[in-house]
Amino acid sequence: MSEKKPFYITTPIYYPSAKLHIGHAYCTTIADAIARFKRLAGYDVFFLTGSDEHGLKIEQKAEAEGVKPIEYTDKIVASFQNLWRLLNISNDDFIRTTQERHIKVVQEIFRRIYAKGDIYKGEYKGLYCTPCESYWTEHQLDENGCCPDCHRPVQEVAEEAYFFKMSKYADRVLAYIEEHPDFIQPVSRRNEMINFIKQGLDDLCISRTSFDWGIPVPTDPKHVIYVWFDALTNYLTPIGYLDDPEKFQKYWPADLHLVGKEIVRFHSIIWPCILMALDLPLPKKVYGHGWLIVDGDKMSKSKGNVVDPIALIDEFGADPIRYFLLREINLGQDGNFSRDALIQRINSDLANDLGNLLHRTLNMTLKFQGGEVLAPQGESDVDKALKADAAETVRYFAENMEQMELSSTIKKVWAFISRTNKYIDETQPWALAKDPARKQELANVMYNLLESLRLISVMIAPFMPQTAERIWQQLNLPQAFADVQLADIEQWGGVPAGLHVGKPEQLFPRIEVK
Ligand code: ME8
């Protein structure tokens, strides 16, 4: 049995109502960077993403295309999986709500909560927004009487339905949120949720009879289970809720549900009520990230401002896009995507700062020392300062990544990259190489540069996994990159003397701006 500490992280499961855009890729990239960091830090990570395939909207789309809903979702879900592969997303499982393993869990949970008396049959009268698959009360509608989220018209519906007694759990959920300041983050979202619950929670309608594309209520199959009850349950399915108690014990409660800000409410109120009804502990954290905005507007098909991540990856590669998304946007806030800003970052941070550092260092090692790493001896004040900076950067990386401070960590690592470039200018290895009496000094400088690049390679791995590995390979380090742990960079001196470095290969070509 592994002794590693478990870490269970999830993204939302995405609707296959259309192809994914760069905003979805943002959400999954954040989760991937955190998962990769946690693996580096020695955790036993389980990273889940997937697809949320039921509901009226999907049924209608499939009908419009003249195919069965499952044929429709199979095709789109394959495009999700392709995107995650191209973006190097390191998920450990991919859950589809149409899979048998998930259907079993949802139906069993329905049975258990029903048996307990927390699900009852009643009549639903309400206002329904089909695109958002959300029910609203009159006072929640916007000023035009439309859906407060998407501002499209809502429909009045009345039908027999099953209800989940959320009202019963409202006080307990509120107390939990108040007693656990870290449960909902950032704090602005937490305050919103507290205010929301204080207005009182209605029981939740969890079934529909007006469409078929859903998981049938086990004892009353003319009803299908309403999407959020189905969707949220996905988090329990792959970690063995029904079939692997040991695995379930290990990974539940989840350490982090990473979600967009508009679905924090479902994850921090409805989901806790369901878990309480099942006598399960609540997730440790629900983090609501901001939206990726294009020219000041949320991306949407109807606005025609959707940025296709596959086309971007084709043009620029996955790592620059990951870098841009994680660096430019502070996690809890909205951030702007712009192609010009992306190109600017590629040219300055990636091609210039990082690419040049690697290229210059390897070239000089080849030219001045035949590519061989010579053992360092003694140190100058400039060397000391560089090493102190390296140690401080590694410490910052370890601490701030734990706190999900992705953007500030990247900035800190880039400050170290600039600092290392400056060290080349300060020490002038080309001048040292001309003076045979300063051979050791030169050896020290080359050593410090190569060792700095070793640390940099590991610290950029959560953000730019391919680039990190390419640097590692060009350095020709003997340790397998996949085995590298945070502990390996907490000590200076991991580059072994006697090593022969590889030939420099360009990491990022500069993009010519027309
Ligand atoms: O909400 N910027 O699915 P979804 C950042 N199926 N994030 C964005 C974004 C943008 N422009 N646009 C969308 C659902 N997202 C449900 C989830 S979970 C049990 C069920 C994010 O495909 C959005 O904030 O509509 C959300 O977190 C995620 O994409 C999925 O959106």
Coordinates of C-alpha atoms and ligand atoms in Angstrom, one line a residue:
M1 CA 0.0 0.0 0.0
S2 CA 1.3 3.5 -0.9
E3 CA 2.1 5.8 2.0
K4 CA 1.7 8.9 0.0
K5 CA -0.9 11.4 1.1
P6 CA -3.9 11.3 -1.2
F7 CA -5.0 14.4 -3.1
Y8 CA -8.3 14.3 -5.0
I9 CA -8.9 17.1 -7.4
T10 CA -11.8 17.6 -9.9
T11 CA -12.8 19.9 -12.7
P12 CA -16.5 20.4 -13.6
I13 CA -17.8 17.8 -16.1
Y14 CA -18.4 19.8 -19.2
Y15 CA -21.7 19.8 -21.3
P16 CA -21.2 18.3 -24.7
S17 CA -23.6 20.9 -26.1
A18 CA -20.9 22.3 -28.3
K19 CA -17.2 22.1 -28.8
L20 CA -15.1 23.4 -25.9
H21 CA -13.6 26.8 -26.0
I22 CA -10.6 28.4 -24.5
G23 CA -12.5 29.2 -21.3
H24 CA -13.1 25.5 -20.6
A25 CA -9.5 24.9 -21.4
Y26 CA -8.6 27.5 -18.8
C27 CA -10.5 25.6 -16.1
T28 CA -8.9 22.3 -16.9
T29 CA -5.4 23.8 -17.3
I30 CA -5.5 25.2 -13.8
A31 CA -6.5 21.8 -12.4
D32 CA -3.8 20.2 -14.4
A33 CA -1.1 22.5 -13.1
I34 CA -2.2 21.9 -9.5
A35 CA -2.4 18.1 -10.0
R36 CA 1.1 18.1 -11.5
F37 CA 2.5 20.2 -8.7
K38 CA 0.9 17.9 -6.1
R39 CA 2.5 14.8 -7.8
L40 CA 5.8 16.6 -7.7
A41 CA 5.3 17.4 -4.0
G42 CA 4.8 13.6 -3.4
Y43 CA 1.0 13.3 -3.2
D44 CA -0.9 10.4 -4.5
V45 CA -3.1 12.4 -6.9
F46 CA -6.4 11.4 -8.4
F47 CA -7.4 14.0 -11.0
L48 CA -10.8 13.7 -12.5
T49 CA -12.5 15.4 -15.4
G50 CA -15.4 14.3 -17.6
S51 CA -18.6 15.1 -19.4
D52 CA -22.1 15.9 -18.2
E53 CA -24.3 14.4 -21.0
H54 CA -27.9 14.4 -20.0
G55 CA -30.7 16.9 -20.2
L56 CA -33.2 18.5 -22.5
K57 CA -30.7 20.7 -24.3
I58 CA -28.7 17.7 -25.5
E59 CA -31.8 15.8 -26.4
Q60 CA -32.9 18.7 -28.6
K61 CA -29.5 19.1 -30.2
A62 CA -29.4 15.4 -31.1
E63 CA -32.9 15.6 -32.5
A64 CA -32.0 18.6 -34.6
E65 CA -29.1 16.5 -36.1
G66 CA -31.3 13.5 -36.5
V67 CA -29.2 11.2 -34.3
K68 CA -29.7 9.5 -31.0
P69 CA -28.5 11.6 -28.0
I70 CA -25.7 9.1 -27.2
E71 CA -24.5 9.3 -30.8
Y72 CA -24.4 13.0 -30.5
T73 CA -22.5 13.1 -27.2
D74 CA -20.1 10.3 -28.3
K75 CA -18.9 12.5 -31.0
I76 CA -18.5 15.7 -28.9
V77 CA -17.0 13.9 -26.0
A78 CA -14.4 12.4 -28.3
S79 CA -13.5 16.0 -29.2
F80 CA -13.1 16.9 -25.5
Q81 CA -10.8 13.9 -25.0
N82 CA -8.8 14.9 -28.0
L83 CA -8.4 18.5 -26.7
W84 CA -7.2 17.3 -23.2
R85 CA -4.7 15.1 -24.9
L86 CA -3.4 17.9 -27.1
L87 CA -3.2 20.2 -24.0
N88 CA -1.3 17.5 -22.0
I89 CA -4.0 17.3 -19.4
S90 CA -2.9 14.5 -17.0
N91 CA -6.3 13.4 -15.7
D92 CA -6.4 10.0 -14.1
D93 CA -9.9 9.2 -15.2
F94 CA -12.6 10.6 -17.4
I95 CA -16.1 10.2 -16.2
R96 CA -19.1 10.2 -18.6
T97 CA -22.5 10.5 -16.9
T98 CA -23.8 8.1 -19.6
Q99 CA -21.5 5.3 -18.4
E100 CA -23.1 2.3 -16.6
R101 CA -20.8 2.8 -13.6
H102 CA -22.2 6.3 -13.1
I103 CA -25.9 5.4 -13.7
K104 CA -25.6 2.8 -11.0
V105 CA -24.3 5.3 -8.5
V106 CA -26.9 7.9 -9.2
Q107 CA -29.8 5.4 -8.9
E108 CA -28.4 4.0 -5.7
I109 CA -28.0 7.4 -4.2
F110 CA -31.6 8.2 -5.2
R111 CA -32.7 5.0 -3.5
R112 CA -30.8 5.7 -0.3
I113 CA -32.0 9.2 0.1
Y114 CA -35.6 8.2 -0.8
A115 CA -35.5 5.4 1.8
K116 CA -34.4 7.9 4.4
G117 CA -37.4 10.1 3.6
D118 CA -35.4 13.0 2.2
I119 CA -36.9 12.6 -1.3
Y120 CA -40.6 12.9 -1.9
K121 CA -43.0 13.2 -4.8
G122 CA -44.8 16.5 -5.3
E123 CA -45.7 18.9 -8.1
Y124 CA -43.3 21.3 -9.6
K125 CA -44.5 24.7 -10.8
G126 CA -41.8 26.9 -11.9
L127 CA -39.8 28.9 -14.4
Y128 CA -37.2 26.9 -16.3
C129 CA -34.3 28.1 -18.4
T130 CA -33.6 25.4 -20.9
P131 CA -30.1 26.6 -22.1
C132 CA -28.9 26.8 -18.4
E133 CA -31.0 23.8 -17.3
S134 CA -31.9 25.8 -14.2
Y135 CA -35.1 26.5 -12.4
W136 CA -35.7 30.0 -11.1
T137 CA -38.2 31.7 -8.8
E138 CA -40.0 34.9 -9.9
H139 CA -37.9 37.1 -7.8
Q140 CA -34.7 35.7 -9.1
L141 CA -35.4 36.7 -12.7
D142 CA -33.6 39.7 -14.3
E143 CA -35.3 43.0 -14.9
N144 CA -36.8 41.7 -18.2
G145 CA -38.3 38.6 -16.5
C146 CA -35.6 36.5 -18.1
C147 CA -33.0 34.0 -16.8
P148 CA -30.6 35.9 -14.5
D149 CA -27.6 33.9 -15.9
C150 CA -28.0 33.9 -19.7
H151 CA -30.8 36.5 -20.0
R152 CA -32.9 34.4 -22.3
P153 CA -36.7 33.8 -21.8
V154 CA -37.8 31.2 -19.2
Q155 CA -40.7 28.8 -19.6
E156 CA -43.4 28.1 -17.1
V157 CA -43.7 24.5 -16.3
A158 CA -45.9 22.4 -14.0
E159 CA -45.4 18.7 -13.6
E160 CA -45.3 15.9 -11.1
A161 CA -41.7 15.7 -9.8
Y162 CA -39.5 14.3 -7.1
F163 CA -38.1 16.8 -4.6
F164 CA -35.0 16.6 -2.4
K165 CA -35.5 18.1 1.1
M166 CA -32.7 20.6 0.9
S167 CA -34.5 22.9 3.3
K168 CA -33.8 20.3 6.0
Y169 CA -30.0 20.8 5.6
A170 CA -29.9 24.5 5.1
D171 CA -28.9 25.3 8.7
R172 CA -26.3 22.6 8.8
V173 CA -24.7 23.7 5.6
L174 CA -24.6 27.4 6.7
A175 CA -23.0 26.4 10.0
Y176 CA -20.5 24.3 8.1
I177 CA -19.6 27.2 5.8
E178 CA -19.3 29.6 8.7
E179 CA -17.1 27.2 10.7
H180 CA -14.8 26.3 7.8
P181 CA -13.4 29.5 6.3
D182 CA -11.4 27.6 3.8
F183 CA -14.3 25.6 2.4
I184 CA -15.4 28.1 -0.2
Q185 CA -12.7 30.3 -1.9
P186 CA -12.1 33.0 -2.8
V187 CA -13.6 34.8 0.1
S188 CA -15.9 36.9 -2.1
R189 CA -17.6 33.7 -3.3
R190 CA -18.0 32.5 0.3
N191 CA -19.8 35.7 1.3
E192 CA -22.1 35.3 -1.7
M193 CA -23.0 31.8 -0.7
I194 CA -23.6 32.7 3.0
N195 CA -26.0 35.5 1.8
F196 CA -27.7 33.1 -0.6
I197 CA -28.4 30.4 2.1
K198 CA -29.6 33.1 4.6
Q199 CA -32.5 33.9 2.2
G200 CA -33.7 30.3 2.8
L201 CA -33.3 27.2 0.7
D202 CA -36.3 25.7 -1.1
D203 CA -36.5 21.9 -1.6
L204 CA -34.8 21.0 -4.9
C205 CA -36.7 19.5 -7.8
I206 CA -34.7 16.5 -8.9
S207 CA -36.7 14.8 -11.6
R208 CA -38.5 15.7 -14.8
T209 CA -41.1 13.9 -16.9
S210 CA -41.1 16.2 -19.9
F211 CA -38.0 14.6 -21.6
D212 CA -36.3 11.2 -21.6
W213 CA -32.6 11.8 -21.9
G214 CA -31.5 11.2 -18.4
I215 CA -31.1 8.5 -15.8
P216 CA -34.5 7.0 -14.9
V217 CA -35.7 7.3 -11.3
P218 CA -35.2 3.6 -10.2
T219 CA -38.7 3.1 -8.8
D220 CA -40.6 5.4 -11.2
P221 CA -38.9 5.3 -14.6
K222 CA -41.2 7.8 -16.3
H223 CA -39.1 10.3 -14.4
V224 CA -35.6 11.1 -15.3
I225 CA -33.2 12.6 -12.7
Y226 CA -32.7 16.3 -12.9
V227 CA -29.2 17.2 -14.1
W228 CA -27.5 18.6 -11.0
F229 CA -28.4 15.6 -8.9
D230 CA -26.9 13.4 -11.7
A231 CA -23.9 15.7 -12.5
L232 CA -22.6 16.3 -9.0
T233 CA -22.7 12.7 -8.2
N234 CA -20.0 12.1 -10.8
Y235 CA -17.4 13.0 -8.2
L236 CA -18.2 9.8 -6.2
T237 CA -18.3 7.4 -9.1
P238 CA -14.7 6.8 -10.2
I239 CA -13.3 6.6 -6.7
G240 CA -15.2 3.5 -5.8
Y241 CA -18.3 4.8 -3.9
L242 CA -20.2 1.6 -4.6
D243 CA -17.5 -0.9 -5.5
D244 CA -14.2 -0.1 -3.9
P245 CA -14.5 0.9 -0.2
E246 CA -10.7 1.1 0.2
K247 CA -10.2 3.5 -2.7
F248 CA -13.2 5.5 -1.6
Q249 CA -11.9 5.8 1.9
K250 CA -8.6 7.0 0.5
Y251 CA -9.8 9.7 -1.8
W252 CA -13.0 11.0 -0.2
P253 CA -13.6 13.7 0.8
A254 CA -12.3 15.5 -2.3
D255 CA -9.5 17.9 -1.6
L256 CA -10.5 20.3 -4.2
H257 CA -13.5 20.9 -6.5
L258 CA -12.3 23.5 -8.9
V259 CA -15.2 25.2 -10.7
G260 CA -16.2 28.4 -12.5
K261 CA -17.7 31.1 -10.3
E262 CA -21.2 30.6 -11.7
I263 CA -21.4 27.0 -10.4
V264 CA -20.0 27.6 -7.0
R265 CA -23.6 27.6 -5.7
F266 CA -24.3 24.1 -6.9
H267 CA -21.0 22.8 -5.4
S268 CA -21.1 24.5 -2.1
I269 CA -24.8 24.4 -1.3
I270 CA -26.7 21.6 -3.2
W271 CA -23.8 19.2 -3.2
P272 CA -23.2 19.5 0.6
C273 CA -26.9 18.9 1.2
I274 CA -26.8 15.7 -0.9
L275 CA -23.6 14.5 0.9
M276 CA -25.2 15.2 4.3
A277 CA -28.2 13.2 3.3
L278 CA -25.8 10.4 2.5
D279 CA -23.9 10.8 5.7
L280 CA -20.7 11.5 3.8
P281 CA -18.1 14.1 4.7
L282 CA -18.0 17.3 2.7
P283 CA -15.3 18.2 0.2
K284 CA -12.4 20.2 1.8
K285 CA -12.5 23.0 -0.7
V286 CA -14.6 24.5 -3.5
Y287 CA -12.7 27.0 -5.5
G288 CA -14.5 29.3 -7.8
H289 CA -12.2 30.7 -10.5
G290 CA -13.0 33.7 -12.7
W291 CA -14.0 33.7 -16.4
L292 CA -11.9 34.2 -19.4
I293 CA -13.2 37.2 -21.2
V294 CA -12.6 38.1 -24.8
D295 CA -12.6 41.8 -25.5
G296 CA -14.4 42.4 -22.2
D297 CA -17.2 39.9 -22.8
K298 CA -17.8 36.3 -21.6
M299 CA -17.2 33.9 -24.5
S300 CA -20.3 32.4 -26.0
K301 CA -21.4 31.0 -29.3
S302 CA -24.3 33.4 -29.6
K303 CA -21.9 36.4 -29.3
G304 CA -19.6 34.9 -31.9
N305 CA -16.5 35.5 -29.8
V306 CA -15.5 31.9 -29.1
V307 CA -11.8 31.1 -29.3
D308 CA -11.1 27.6 -30.4
P309 CA -8.3 26.0 -28.3
I310 CA -7.4 23.4 -30.9
A311 CA -6.7 26.0 -33.6
L312 CA -4.6 27.9 -31.0
I313 CA -2.6 24.8 -30.1
D314 CA -2.1 24.1 -33.8
E315 CA -0.7 27.5 -34.3
F316 CA 1.4 28.1 -31.1
G317 CA 1.7 24.7 -29.3
A318 CA 0.1 23.7 -26.0
D319 CA 2.7 25.0 -23.6
P320 CA 2.6 28.7 -24.6
I321 CA -1.1 28.6 -24.2
R322 CA -0.9 27.0 -20.8
Y323 CA 1.7 29.5 -19.8
F324 CA -0.4 32.4 -21.0
L325 CA -3.6 31.3 -19.3
L326 CA -1.9 30.5 -16.0
R327 CA 0.3 33.6 -15.9
E328 CA -2.1 36.3 -17.1
I329 CA -5.1 35.6 -15.0
N330 CA -5.3 35.8 -11.2
L331 CA -7.2 32.7 -10.2
G332 CA -10.2 34.1 -8.6
Q333 CA -10.7 37.0 -11.0
D334 CA -11.8 37.4 -14.6
G335 CA -9.0 37.8 -17.1
N336 CA -8.8 38.9 -20.7
F337 CA -7.6 36.6 -23.5
S338 CA -6.0 38.4 -26.4
R339 CA -4.0 36.9 -29.3
D340 CA -1.7 39.9 -29.3
A341 CA -0.9 39.5 -25.6
L342 CA -0.3 35.8 -26.1
I343 CA 2.3 36.5 -28.9
Q344 CA 3.9 39.2 -26.8
R345 CA 4.4 36.7 -23.9
I346 CA 5.8 34.0 -26.3
N347 CA 8.3 36.4 -27.7
S348 CA 9.4 38.0 -24.5
D349 CA 9.1 35.5 -21.7
L350 CA 9.4 32.2 -23.6
A351 CA 11.7 32.8 -26.7
N352 CA 13.7 35.6 -25.2
D353 CA 14.1 35.0 -21.5
L354 CA 13.8 31.2 -21.1
G355 CA 14.8 30.1 -24.6
N356 CA 17.9 32.3 -24.7
L357 CA 19.0 31.3 -21.2
L358 CA 19.0 27.6 -22.2
H359 CA 20.6 28.3 -25.6
R360 CA 23.4 30.5 -24.3
T361 CA 24.2 28.2 -21.4
L362 CA 24.4 25.1 -23.5
N363 CA 26.3 26.8 -26.3
M364 CA 28.9 28.2 -23.9
T365 CA 29.3 24.8 -22.2
L366 CA 29.9 23.2 -25.5
K367 CA 32.3 25.9 -26.7
F368 CA 34.3 26.5 -23.6
Q369 CA 34.3 23.1 -21.9
G370 CA 33.6 20.7 -24.7
G371 CA 30.1 20.2 -23.3
E372 CA 31.4 18.8 -20.0
V373 CA 30.2 19.8 -16.6
L374 CA 33.2 20.5 -14.4
A375 CA 33.0 20.3 -10.6
P376 CA 32.7 23.7 -9.0
Q377 CA 35.1 24.9 -6.3
G378 CA 34.7 28.0 -4.1
E379 CA 32.3 30.8 -4.8
S380 CA 32.3 34.5 -5.5
D381 CA 29.8 37.0 -4.1
V382 CA 27.9 37.0 -7.4
D383 CA 27.7 33.2 -7.2
K384 CA 26.4 33.3 -3.6
A385 CA 23.7 35.8 -4.6
L386 CA 22.5 33.6 -7.4
K387 CA 22.3 30.6 -5.2
A388 CA 20.5 32.5 -2.5
D389 CA 18.0 33.6 -5.1
A390 CA 17.6 30.1 -6.4
A391 CA 16.9 28.8 -2.9
E392 CA 14.4 31.6 -2.3
T393 CA 12.6 30.9 -5.6
V394 CA 12.3 27.1 -4.8
R395 CA 10.9 27.9 -1.4
Y396 CA 8.4 30.4 -2.9
F397 CA 7.4 27.8 -5.5
A398 CA 6.8 25.1 -2.9
E399 CA 4.8 27.3 -0.6
N400 CA 2.8 29.3 -3.1
M401 CA 1.8 26.4 -5.3
E402 CA 0.4 24.8 -2.2
Q403 CA -1.8 27.9 -1.9
M404 CA -2.8 27.7 -5.6
E405 CA -0.9 31.0 -6.3
L406 CA -0.2 30.0 -9.8
S407 CA 0.2 33.4 -11.5
S408 CA 2.5 34.8 -8.8
T409 CA 4.6 31.6 -8.8
I410 CA 5.1 31.9 -12.5
K411 CA 6.2 35.5 -12.1
K412 CA 8.6 34.6 -9.4
V413 CA 10.2 31.8 -11.5
W414 CA 10.5 34.2 -14.4
A415 CA 12.2 36.8 -12.1
F416 CA 14.7 34.0 -11.4
I417 CA 15.1 33.3 -15.1
S418 CA 15.9 37.0 -15.7
R419 CA 18.2 37.0 -12.8
T420 CA 20.1 34.1 -14.2
N421 CA 20.4 35.8 -17.6
K422 CA 21.8 38.8 -15.7
Y423 CA 24.3 36.5 -14.0
I424 CA 25.7 35.7 -17.5
D425 CA 26.2 39.4 -18.1
E426 CA 27.7 39.9 -14.7
T427 CA 30.2 37.0 -14.9
Q428 CA 31.0 37.3 -18.7
P429 CA 32.0 33.7 -19.2
W430 CA 33.4 34.5 -22.7
A431 CA 36.0 36.8 -21.0
L432 CA 36.8 34.1 -18.4
A433 CA 37.3 31.6 -21.2
K434 CA 40.1 33.7 -22.7
D435 CA 42.2 33.5 -19.5
P436 CA 43.6 30.0 -18.7
A437 CA 44.2 31.2 -15.1
R438 CA 40.4 31.6 -14.6
K439 CA 39.4 28.2 -15.7
Q440 CA 37.9 27.3 -12.3
E441 CA 36.0 30.5 -12.2
L442 CA 34.5 29.7 -15.6
A443 CA 33.7 26.1 -14.4
N444 CA 31.8 27.6 -11.5
V445 CA 29.8 29.9 -13.6
M446 CA 28.9 27.2 -16.1
Y447 CA 28.0 24.9 -13.3
N448 CA 25.7 27.5 -11.6
L449 CA 24.0 28.2 -14.9
L450 CA 23.3 24.6 -15.6
E451 CA 22.1 24.0 -12.1
S452 CA 19.8 27.0 -12.3
L453 CA 18.3 25.6 -15.4
R454 CA 17.8 22.2 -13.7
L455 CA 15.7 24.0 -11.0
I456 CA 13.9 26.1 -13.6
S457 CA 13.0 23.0 -15.6
V458 CA 11.3 21.4 -12.5
M459 CA 9.6 24.6 -11.4
I460 CA 8.0 25.1 -14.8
A461 CA 6.8 21.5 -15.1
P462 CA 3.3 22.1 -13.7
F463 CA 2.7 24.9 -16.2
M464 CA 4.7 23.8 -19.3
P465 CA 5.3 20.0 -18.9
Q466 CA 6.7 19.5 -22.4
T467 CA 9.1 22.4 -22.3
A468 CA 10.2 21.3 -18.9
E469 CA 11.1 17.9 -20.2
R470 CA 12.8 19.3 -23.3
I471 CA 15.0 21.4 -21.1
W472 CA 15.8 18.4 -18.9
Q473 CA 16.7 16.4 -21.9
Q474 CA 18.9 19.0 -23.4
L475 CA 20.7 19.3 -20.1
N476 CA 21.1 15.5 -20.5
L477 CA 20.5 14.9 -16.8
P478 CA 20.7 11.2 -15.8
Q479 CA 17.6 11.1 -13.5
A480 CA 14.4 10.2 -15.3
F481 CA 12.3 13.3 -15.6
A482 CA 9.1 11.4 -14.6
D483 CA 10.7 10.5 -11.3
V484 CA 11.7 14.0 -10.3
Q485 CA 10.3 15.2 -7.0
L486 CA 10.2 18.6 -5.3
A487 CA 12.8 17.3 -2.8
D488 CA 15.3 17.0 -5.7
I489 CA 15.4 20.8 -6.1
E490 CA 15.4 21.7 -2.5
Q491 CA 19.2 21.1 -2.5
W492 CA 21.6 22.9 -4.7
G493 CA 24.0 20.8 -6.7
G494 CA 22.0 18.1 -8.5
V495 CA 23.8 18.4 -11.8
P496 CA 26.6 15.8 -11.6
A497 CA 30.2 16.8 -12.6
G498 CA 31.4 14.9 -15.6
L499 CA 28.0 15.1 -17.3
H500 CA 28.1 15.9 -21.0
V501 CA 25.3 18.3 -21.9
G502 CA 23.2 17.9 -25.1
K503 CA 23.1 20.2 -28.1
P504 CA 20.8 23.3 -27.8
E505 CA 17.6 23.1 -29.7
Q506 CA 15.4 26.1 -30.0
L507 CA 12.5 25.9 -27.5
F508 CA 10.3 28.6 -28.9
P509 CA 10.6 30.3 -32.3
R510 CA 9.9 34.0 -32.2
I511 CA 6.6 34.9 -33.8
E512 CA 6.8 37.6 -36.4
V513 CA 4.1 40.2 -35.9
K514 CA 2.7 41.3 -39.2
Ligands
ME8_1 O1 -21.5 24.0 -15.9 N1 -13.9 31.2 -18.7 O2 -20.8 22.7 -17.6 P1 -20.3 23.8 -18.7 C1 -13.7 30.4 -17.7 N2 -22.0 20.7 -16.7 N3 -14.4 29.3 -17.4 C2 -15.4 29.0 -18.2 C3 -15.8 29.8 -19.3 C4 -15.0 31.0 -19.5 N4 -15.2 31.8 -20.5 N5 -16.9 29.3 -19.9 C5 -17.2 28.2 -19.2 C6 -21.4 23.0 -16.5 N6 -16.3 28.0 -18.2 C7 -21.9 21.7 -15.8 C8 -20.9 21.4 -14.6 S1 -20.1 20.0 -12.6 C9 -20.8 18.8 -11.6 C10 -21.3 20.2 -13.8 C11 -16.3 27.0 -17.2 O3 -19.7 23.0 -19.8 C12 -17.5 27.2 -16.3 O4 -17.3 28.2 -15.4 O5 -21.3 24.8 -19.0 C13 -17.7 25.8 -15.6 O6 -16.9 25.7 -14.5 C14 -17.1 24.9 -16.7 O7 -16.5 25.7 -17.7 C15 -18.1 23.9 -17.3 O8 -19.1 24.6 -17.9

